[in-house]
Amino acid sequence: DTGVSQDPRHKITKRGQNVTFRCDPISEHNRLYWYRQTLGQGPEFLTYFQNEAQLEKSRLLSDRFSAERPKGSFSTLEIQRTEQGDSAMYLCASSQHRDGGDTEAFFGQGTRLTVV
Amino acid sequence: AQTVTQSQPEMSVQEAETVTLSCTYDTSESDYYLFWYKQPPSRQMILVIRQEAYKQQNATENRFSVNFQKAAKSFSLKISDSQLGDAAMYFCAYRSAMIKAAGNKLTFGGGTRVLVKP
């Protein structure tokens, strides 16, 4: 088990371009989360999946953001028409949900997005 | 909505000494979990310690221990015998234990940077 992996690690894009990030969770984990972390701040929840179903989206997730987890394994987060305010670290985490509760969340190393 | 506050942006500690990081939170729920996460530079966030709100006993993990004061809604982290490898950002986080809580997402504080002086 290699843990949660995210790709790419860094992305520089011009304002107005679309970008897509990928997250591969720990294989047996059925829950997957996306968080955004701006410089000097703690992570903020964006959205989460249980298997392939997207069950909650934060108000932070504008219409320009879309996330998918098509087969309940890896997930993608796409940002359309990027803005400078989208510059941040995008973190993915996964956990296993059972009837008795959730395991701890394991985080990936994140994708750092810079919009110029 | 729950909020988590870390009032110390940065703390400095001498190697082998002890440092305590503060965290307060606000919630109307009675059952929840509290966590401390460590985020080293350019590396992923890892769990340091967790505390279940229904447990009165403070959690301990090797050199890391917490002081959980439920009535005061306070959850501090003590790092004993500080080592150079402890240098990192530390985040306090809250997670609801309610079954219907949305995905058991984490709510984080703003973080405290810990500097360890050799």
mmCIF file of C-alpha atoms in Angstrom, chain B residues 36 38 48-49 59-66 77-80 85-86 90:
data_model
loop_
_atom_site.group_PDB
_atom_site.id
_atom_site.type_symbol
_atom_site.label_atom_id
_atom_site.label_comp_id
_atom_site.label_asym_id
_atom_site.label_seq_id
_atom_site.Cartn_x
_atom_site.Cartn_y
_atom_site.Cartn_z
ATOM 1 C CA TRP B 36 -3.779 16.973 15.926
ATOM 2 C CA LYS B 38 1.436 17.392 11.616
ATOM 3 C CA VAL B 48 -0.303 12.758 15.519
ATOM 4 C CA ILE B 49 -2.999 12.006 18.061
ATOM 5 C CA ALA B 59 -4.786 10.644 24.868
ATOM 6 C CA THR B 60 -1.049 9.978 24.768
ATOM 7 C CA GLU B 61 1.186 8.832 21.946
ATOM 8 C CA ASN B 62 4.821 8.501 22.960
ATOM 9 C CA ARG B 63 6.140 12.076 23.352
ATOM 10 C CA PHE B 64 2.807 13.628 22.376
ATOM 11 C CA SER B 65 -0.038 14.145 24.821
ATOM 12 C CA VAL B 66 -3.171 16.229 24.934
ATOM 13 C CA LEU B 77 -1.046 19.398 22.467
ATOM 14 C CA LYS B 78 2.122 18.908 24.481
ATOM 15 C CA ILE B 79 5.286 17.805 22.720
ATOM 16 C CA SER B 80 7.853 16.536 25.206
ATOM 17 C CA GLY B 85 12.050 16.228 13.274
ATOM 18 C CA ASP B 86 9.121 17.737 15.161
ATOM 19 C CA TYR B 90 0.537 21.508 13.452
#
